Amino acid sequence: MSDDRFADLLTRFKRLIPALSKDVLESILAEVPLYRNLPAEQLQGEVLHVVRVNLEAFLRSLPDGLPRAEDLAFLRSSAARRAEEGVPLDSVLAAYSVGARTAWRALVQLGEREDPTALLELATAILRYTETV
């Protein structure tokens, strides 16, 4: 997918990533109860960092339609750490789903004046990215 048509929207989305990362983490805590058992320092440190990297990786995936190998390696490593901590895979996958949904809502808000077809393409890109991850 060429992101030329979305350049302005994606630039605005990129600027939103620090605040959006916090929103995603809050949504994960609200919807995936097991994450509430993790220490606050870990949530505000490592987990928040992983959320931010994931949002940035989504943006990097747009030109080719797939996440980069190095992004996938980072996310795999993070998921492995969650497994070592006893976080079940279904909770990790649920967190990714919550993140995708939260990112989608942000894109819709930012792009409410965009061509609906463009937003549908971005929805497809989010789904493809989430499936791959």
Short mmCIF file of N, CA and C in Angstrom, two decimals:
data_model
loop_
_atom_site.label_atom_id
_atom_site.label_comp_id
_atom_site.label_asym_id
_atom_site.label_seq_id
_atom_site.Cartn_x
_atom_site.Cartn_y
_atom_site.Cartn_z
N MET A 1 0.84 -1.18 0.00
CA MET A 1 0.00 0.00 0.00
C MET A 1 0.89 1.24 0.00
N SER A 2 0.65 2.09 -0.91
CA SER A 2 1.39 3.34 -0.94
C SER A 2 0.76 4.31 0.05
N ASP A 3 1.57 4.89 0.90
CA ASP A 3 1.02 5.79 1.90
C ASP A 3 1.07 7.25 1.46
N ASP A 4 1.35 7.53 0.17
CA ASP A 4 1.41 8.91 -0.32
C ASP A 4 0.09 9.65 -0.11
N ARG A 5 -1.01 8.96 -0.37
CA ARG A 5 -2.32 9.61 -0.24
C ARG A 5 -2.65 9.91 1.22
N PHE A 6 -1.97 9.23 2.12
CA PHE A 6 -2.26 9.35 3.54
C PHE A 6 -1.19 10.16 4.28
N ALA A 7 -0.29 10.79 3.55
CA ALA A 7 0.88 11.42 4.17
C ALA A 7 0.49 12.35 5.32
N ASP A 8 -0.47 13.23 5.10
CA ASP A 8 -0.86 14.19 6.14
C ASP A 8 -1.47 13.46 7.34
N LEU A 9 -2.37 12.56 7.07
CA LEU A 9 -3.01 11.80 8.14
C LEU A 9 -1.97 11.01 8.95
N LEU A 10 -1.05 10.36 8.26
CA LEU A 10 -0.05 9.55 8.95
C LEU A 10 0.95 10.41 9.72
N THR A 11 1.22 11.60 9.22
CA THR A 11 2.08 12.53 9.96
C THR A 11 1.40 12.94 11.26
N ARG A 12 0.11 13.22 11.19
CA ARG A 12 -0.64 13.58 12.40
C ARG A 12 -0.71 12.39 13.36
N PHE A 13 -0.88 11.19 12.82
CA PHE A 13 -0.92 9.97 13.64
C PHE A 13 0.43 9.76 14.34
N LYS A 14 1.51 9.97 13.60
CA LYS A 14 2.85 9.78 14.18
C LYS A 14 3.06 10.73 15.36
N ARG A 15 2.62 11.97 15.22
CA ARG A 15 2.75 12.93 16.33
C ARG A 15 1.92 12.51 17.54
N LEU A 16 0.87 11.78 17.30
CA LEU A 16 -0.04 11.34 18.36
C LEU A 16 0.48 10.11 19.12
N ILE A 17 1.48 9.42 18.58
CA ILE A 17 1.92 8.14 19.14
C ILE A 17 2.27 8.21 20.64
N PRO A 18 2.99 9.20 21.14
CA PRO A 18 3.26 9.19 22.60
C PRO A 18 1.99 9.18 23.45
N ALA A 19 1.03 10.04 23.12
CA ALA A 19 -0.23 10.07 23.88
C ALA A 19 -1.07 8.83 23.59
N LEU A 20 -1.08 8.39 22.35
CA LEU A 20 -1.86 7.21 21.98
C LEU A 20 -1.32 5.97 22.67
N SER A 21 -0.01 5.89 22.86
CA SER A 21 0.58 4.75 23.56
C SER A 21 0.01 4.64 24.98
N LYS A 22 -0.13 5.77 25.63
CA LYS A 22 -0.71 5.78 26.98
C LYS A 22 -2.18 5.38 26.94
N ASP A 23 -2.90 5.84 25.92
CA ASP A 23 -4.31 5.44 25.76
C ASP A 23 -4.43 3.94 25.54
N VAL A 24 -3.55 3.39 24.71
CA VAL A 24 -3.57 1.95 24.45
C VAL A 24 -3.32 1.20 25.75
N LEU A 25 -2.32 1.63 26.52
CA LEU A 25 -2.02 0.95 27.78
C LEU A 25 -3.22 1.01 28.73
N GLU A 26 -3.86 2.15 28.83
CA GLU A 26 -5.05 2.28 29.68
C GLU A 26 -6.15 1.33 29.21
N SER A 27 -6.34 1.22 27.89
CA SER A 27 -7.35 0.31 27.35
C SER A 27 -7.00 -1.15 27.64
N ILE A 28 -5.72 -1.48 27.51
CA ILE A 28 -5.29 -2.85 27.83
C ILE A 28 -5.59 -3.16 29.28
N LEU A 29 -5.26 -2.25 30.17
CA LEU A 29 -5.51 -2.47 31.60
C LEU A 29 -7.00 -2.61 31.89
N ALA A 30 -7.82 -1.88 31.16
CA ALA A 30 -9.27 -1.96 31.36
C ALA A 30 -9.86 -3.26 30.81
N GLU A 31 -9.29 -3.76 29.70
CA GLU A 31 -9.91 -4.88 29.00
C GLU A 31 -9.21 -6.23 29.17
N VAL A 32 -7.97 -6.21 29.59
CA VAL A 32 -7.21 -7.47 29.75
C VAL A 32 -6.76 -7.52 31.21
N PRO A 33 -7.60 -8.06 32.08
CA PRO A 33 -7.37 -7.99 33.53
C PRO A 33 -5.99 -8.49 33.98
N LEU A 34 -5.45 -9.48 33.34
CA LEU A 34 -4.18 -10.03 33.79
C LEU A 34 -3.05 -8.99 33.78
N TYR A 35 -3.11 -8.03 32.88
CA TYR A 35 -2.07 -7.00 32.81
C TYR A 35 -2.06 -6.14 34.08
N ARG A 36 -3.19 -6.07 34.78
CA ARG A 36 -3.24 -5.30 36.03
C ARG A 36 -2.37 -5.91 37.11
N ASN A 37 -1.97 -7.18 36.94
CA ASN A 37 -1.11 -7.85 37.92
C ASN A 37 0.36 -7.53 37.72
N LEU A 38 0.71 -6.92 36.60
CA LEU A 38 2.11 -6.57 36.35
C LEU A 38 2.49 -5.34 37.18
N PRO A 39 3.74 -5.26 37.61
CA PRO A 39 4.18 -4.10 38.40
C PRO A 39 4.02 -2.79 37.61
N ALA A 40 3.66 -1.74 38.32
CA ALA A 40 3.46 -0.43 37.69
C ALA A 40 4.70 0.03 36.93
N GLU A 41 5.88 -0.22 37.50
CA GLU A 41 7.12 0.19 36.82
C GLU A 41 7.26 -0.51 35.47
N GLN A 42 6.88 -1.77 35.43
CA GLN A 42 6.98 -2.54 34.18
C GLN A 42 5.96 -2.03 33.16
N LEU A 43 4.75 -1.75 33.63
CA LEU A 43 3.72 -1.23 32.73
C LEU A 43 4.12 0.13 32.15
N GLN A 44 4.60 1.03 32.99
CA GLN A 44 4.97 2.38 32.54
C GLN A 44 6.31 2.40 31.83
N GLY A 45 7.09 1.33 31.97
CA GLY A 45 8.38 1.24 31.30
C GLY A 45 8.33 0.36 30.08
N GLU A 46 8.62 -0.91 30.30
CA GLU A 46 8.74 -1.86 29.19
C GLU A 46 7.46 -2.01 28.38
N VAL A 47 6.32 -2.21 29.04
CA VAL A 47 5.08 -2.46 28.31
C VAL A 47 4.69 -1.22 27.49
N LEU A 48 4.79 -0.05 28.09
CA LEU A 48 4.49 1.18 27.35
C LEU A 48 5.43 1.35 26.16
N HIS A 49 6.69 1.00 26.34
CA HIS A 49 7.66 1.06 25.24
C HIS A 49 7.27 0.11 24.11
N VAL A 50 6.85 -1.09 24.46
CA VAL A 50 6.43 -2.07 23.44
C VAL A 50 5.22 -1.55 22.68
N VAL A 51 4.28 -0.94 23.38
CA VAL A 51 3.10 -0.37 22.72
C VAL A 51 3.55 0.69 21.71
N ARG A 52 4.45 1.55 22.14
CA ARG A 52 4.91 2.63 21.25
C ARG A 52 5.64 2.06 20.03
N VAL A 53 6.52 1.10 20.26
CA VAL A 53 7.25 0.48 19.15
C VAL A 53 6.27 -0.18 18.19
N ASN A 54 5.24 -0.80 18.72
CA ASN A 54 4.24 -1.48 17.89
C ASN A 54 3.51 -0.47 17.00
N LEU A 55 3.13 0.67 17.55
CA LEU A 55 2.45 1.70 16.75
C LEU A 55 3.39 2.24 15.67
N GLU A 56 4.64 2.45 16.03
CA GLU A 56 5.62 2.92 15.04
C GLU A 56 5.86 1.85 13.97
N ALA A 57 5.90 0.59 14.38
CA ALA A 57 6.10 -0.51 13.44
C ALA A 57 4.93 -0.59 12.45
N PHE A 58 3.72 -0.33 12.93
CA PHE A 58 2.57 -0.30 12.03
C PHE A 58 2.79 0.74 10.93
N LEU A 59 3.22 1.93 11.32
CA LEU A 59 3.47 2.97 10.31
C LEU A 59 4.55 2.54 9.33
N ARG A 60 5.60 1.91 9.84
CA ARG A 60 6.68 1.46 8.95
C ARG A 60 6.20 0.35 8.01
N SER A 61 5.16 -0.37 8.40
CA SER A 61 4.68 -1.48 7.58
C SER A 61 3.85 -1.03 6.38
N LEU A 62 3.38 0.18 6.40
CA LEU A 62 2.44 0.62 5.36
C LEU A 62 2.99 0.56 3.94
N PRO A 63 4.20 1.00 3.66
CA PRO A 63 4.64 0.96 2.26
C PRO A 63 4.64 -0.44 1.66
N ASP A 64 5.06 -1.44 2.42
CA ASP A 64 5.15 -2.81 1.89
C ASP A 64 3.95 -3.67 2.27
N GLY A 65 3.18 -3.22 3.25
CA GLY A 65 2.02 -3.98 3.67
C GLY A 65 2.32 -5.03 4.73
N LEU A 66 3.58 -5.18 5.12
CA LEU A 66 3.94 -6.17 6.14
C LEU A 66 4.95 -5.57 7.11
N PRO A 67 4.92 -6.02 8.36
CA PRO A 67 5.91 -5.54 9.31
C PRO A 67 7.32 -5.96 8.90
N ARG A 68 8.30 -5.15 9.28
CA ARG A 68 9.69 -5.46 9.00
C ARG A 68 10.17 -6.59 9.91
N ALA A 69 11.14 -7.34 9.44
CA ALA A 69 11.68 -8.48 10.19
C ALA A 69 12.18 -8.04 11.56
N GLU A 70 12.87 -6.91 11.63
CA GLU A 70 13.40 -6.45 12.92
C GLU A 70 12.29 -6.06 13.89
N ASP A 71 11.19 -5.52 13.38
CA ASP A 71 10.04 -5.21 14.24
C ASP A 71 9.42 -6.50 14.77
N LEU A 72 9.25 -7.47 13.90
CA LEU A 72 8.69 -8.75 14.34
C LEU A 72 9.59 -9.41 15.38
N ALA A 73 10.90 -9.34 15.19
CA ALA A 73 11.84 -9.93 16.16
C ALA A 73 11.68 -9.25 17.52
N PHE A 74 11.57 -7.94 17.53
CA PHE A 74 11.39 -7.21 18.79
C PHE A 74 10.09 -7.64 19.48
N LEU A 75 9.01 -7.71 18.70
CA LEU A 75 7.71 -8.07 19.27
C LEU A 75 7.70 -9.51 19.75
N ARG A 76 8.37 -10.41 19.02
CA ARG A 76 8.50 -11.81 19.46
C ARG A 76 9.21 -11.88 20.80
N SER A 77 10.28 -11.13 20.91
CA SER A 77 11.07 -11.10 22.14
C SER A 77 10.22 -10.59 23.31
N SER A 78 9.44 -9.58 23.06
CA SER A 78 8.55 -9.04 24.09
C SER A 78 7.51 -10.09 24.51
N ALA A 79 6.93 -10.77 23.54
CA ALA A 79 5.93 -11.81 23.85
C ALA A 79 6.58 -12.95 24.64
N ALA A 80 7.83 -13.28 24.32
CA ALA A 80 8.54 -14.33 25.05
C ALA A 80 8.75 -13.91 26.51
N ARG A 81 9.07 -12.63 26.73
CA ARG A 81 9.22 -12.14 28.11
C ARG A 81 7.91 -12.24 28.86
N ARG A 82 6.81 -11.90 28.18
CA ARG A 82 5.50 -12.02 28.86
C ARG A 82 5.26 -13.49 29.23
N ALA A 83 5.60 -14.42 28.33
CA ALA A 83 5.41 -15.84 28.62
C ALA A 83 6.25 -16.26 29.82
N GLU A 84 7.50 -15.78 29.88
CA GLU A 84 8.36 -16.12 31.02
C GLU A 84 7.79 -15.58 32.32
N GLU A 85 7.04 -14.50 32.25
CA GLU A 85 6.41 -13.90 33.43
C GLU A 85 5.09 -14.57 33.78
N GLY A 86 4.68 -15.55 32.96
CA GLY A 86 3.44 -16.26 33.22
C GLY A 86 2.21 -15.64 32.60
N VAL A 87 2.39 -14.69 31.69
CA VAL A 87 1.25 -14.08 31.01
C VAL A 87 0.84 -15.03 29.89
N PRO A 88 -0.39 -15.56 29.93
CA PRO A 88 -0.83 -16.49 28.90
C PRO A 88 -0.90 -15.84 27.52
N LEU A 89 -0.70 -16.63 26.50
CA LEU A 89 -0.71 -16.14 25.12
C LEU A 89 -2.03 -15.45 24.78
N ASP A 90 -3.15 -15.97 25.27
CA ASP A 90 -4.42 -15.34 24.93
C ASP A 90 -4.50 -13.91 25.48
N SER A 91 -3.87 -13.64 26.61
CA SER A 91 -3.85 -12.28 27.15
C SER A 91 -2.96 -11.37 26.29
N VAL A 92 -1.84 -11.88 25.83
CA VAL A 92 -0.95 -11.10 24.96
C VAL A 92 -1.68 -10.78 23.65
N LEU A 93 -2.33 -11.79 23.08
CA LEU A 93 -3.07 -11.56 21.82
C LEU A 93 -4.23 -10.59 22.03
N ALA A 94 -4.89 -10.69 23.18
CA ALA A 94 -5.97 -9.75 23.48
C ALA A 94 -5.43 -8.32 23.57
N ALA A 95 -4.25 -8.16 24.16
CA ALA A 95 -3.64 -6.83 24.26
C ALA A 95 -3.35 -6.26 22.87
N TYR A 96 -2.88 -7.11 21.96
CA TYR A 96 -2.63 -6.63 20.59
C TYR A 96 -3.94 -6.22 19.92
N SER A 97 -4.99 -6.97 20.16
CA SER A 97 -6.29 -6.63 19.59
C SER A 97 -6.79 -5.30 20.13
N VAL A 98 -6.65 -5.11 21.42
CA VAL A 98 -7.05 -3.83 22.04
C VAL A 98 -6.24 -2.69 21.44
N GLY A 99 -4.95 -2.90 21.28
CA GLY A 99 -4.09 -1.88 20.69
C GLY A 99 -4.51 -1.52 19.28
N ALA A 100 -4.82 -2.53 18.48
CA ALA A 100 -5.25 -2.28 17.10
C ALA A 100 -6.56 -1.51 17.07
N ARG A 101 -7.48 -1.88 17.93
CA ARG A 101 -8.77 -1.20 17.98
C ARG A 101 -8.61 0.26 18.43
N THR A 102 -7.75 0.48 19.41
CA THR A 102 -7.52 1.84 19.91
C THR A 102 -6.84 2.69 18.84
N ALA A 103 -5.88 2.11 18.14
CA ALA A 103 -5.20 2.83 17.05
C ALA A 103 -6.19 3.15 15.93
N TRP A 104 -7.06 2.20 15.63
CA TRP A 104 -8.06 2.43 14.58
C TRP A 104 -8.97 3.60 14.94
N ARG A 105 -9.43 3.64 16.20
CA ARG A 105 -10.28 4.75 16.62
C ARG A 105 -9.56 6.09 16.45
N ALA A 106 -8.28 6.11 16.80
CA ALA A 106 -7.50 7.35 16.65
C ALA A 106 -7.39 7.75 15.18
N LEU A 107 -7.14 6.78 14.31
CA LEU A 107 -7.05 7.08 12.88
C LEU A 107 -8.38 7.61 12.34
N VAL A 108 -9.48 7.03 12.78
CA VAL A 108 -10.80 7.49 12.32
C VAL A 108 -11.04 8.93 12.77
N GLN A 109 -10.70 9.21 14.03
CA GLN A 109 -10.87 10.59 14.52
C GLN A 109 -10.00 11.57 13.73
N LEU A 110 -8.76 11.20 13.52
CA LEU A 110 -7.85 12.08 12.77
C LEU A 110 -8.27 12.24 11.31
N GLY A 111 -8.86 11.18 10.76
CA GLY A 111 -9.17 11.17 9.34
C GLY A 111 -10.63 11.33 9.02
N GLU A 112 -11.39 11.91 9.94
CA GLU A 112 -12.83 12.01 9.71
C GLU A 112 -13.18 12.81 8.48
N ARG A 113 -12.27 13.67 8.03
CA ARG A 113 -12.52 14.45 6.81
C ARG A 113 -11.86 13.83 5.59
N GLU A 114 -11.24 12.66 5.77
CA GLU A 114 -10.57 11.97 4.67
C GLU A 114 -11.59 11.21 3.82
N ASP A 115 -11.16 10.79 2.69
CA ASP A 115 -11.95 9.93 1.81
C ASP A 115 -12.22 8.62 2.56
N PRO A 116 -13.47 8.21 2.68
CA PRO A 116 -13.78 6.96 3.38
C PRO A 116 -13.04 5.75 2.80
N THR A 117 -12.77 5.77 1.51
CA THR A 117 -12.04 4.67 0.89
C THR A 117 -10.63 4.59 1.46
N ALA A 118 -10.02 5.74 1.72
CA ALA A 118 -8.68 5.76 2.30
C ALA A 118 -8.70 5.15 3.69
N LEU A 119 -9.71 5.48 4.48
CA LEU A 119 -9.81 4.90 5.83
C LEU A 119 -10.04 3.39 5.76
N LEU A 120 -10.80 2.93 4.77
CA LEU A 120 -10.99 1.49 4.62
C LEU A 120 -9.67 0.80 4.28
N GLU A 121 -8.85 1.44 3.47
CA GLU A 121 -7.54 0.87 3.17
C GLU A 121 -6.68 0.79 4.42
N LEU A 122 -6.75 1.81 5.25
CA LEU A 122 -5.99 1.78 6.50
C LEU A 122 -6.53 0.72 7.46
N ALA A 123 -7.85 0.51 7.46
CA ALA A 123 -8.43 -0.56 8.29
C ALA A 123 -7.89 -1.91 7.84
N THR A 124 -7.83 -2.12 6.55
CA THR A 124 -7.27 -3.36 6.01
C THR A 124 -5.81 -3.51 6.42
N ALA A 125 -5.07 -2.41 6.38
CA ALA A 125 -3.66 -2.45 6.76
C ALA A 125 -3.50 -2.80 8.24
N ILE A 126 -4.36 -2.25 9.09
CA ILE A 126 -4.30 -2.58 10.53
C ILE A 126 -4.60 -4.05 10.74
N LEU A 127 -5.61 -4.56 10.07
CA LEU A 127 -5.95 -5.98 10.21
C LEU A 127 -4.81 -6.87 9.73
N ARG A 128 -4.23 -6.54 8.59
CA ARG A 128 -3.12 -7.33 8.04
C ARG A 128 -1.92 -7.29 9.01
N TYR A 129 -1.62 -6.11 9.51
CA TYR A 129 -0.50 -5.97 10.45
C TYR A 129 -0.74 -6.81 11.71
N THR A 130 -1.94 -6.69 12.27
CA THR A 130 -2.26 -7.42 13.49
C THR A 130 -2.23 -8.92 13.27
N GLU A 131 -2.75 -9.39 12.15
CA GLU A 131 -2.70 -10.82 11.82
C GLU A 131 -1.26 -11.30 11.74
N THR A 132 -0.41 -10.52 11.10
CA THR A 132 0.99 -10.91 10.94
C THR A 132 1.72 -10.96 12.27
N VAL A 133 1.50 -9.92 13.06
CA VAL A 133 2.16 -9.86 14.38
C VAL A 133 1.65 -11.01 15.24
#
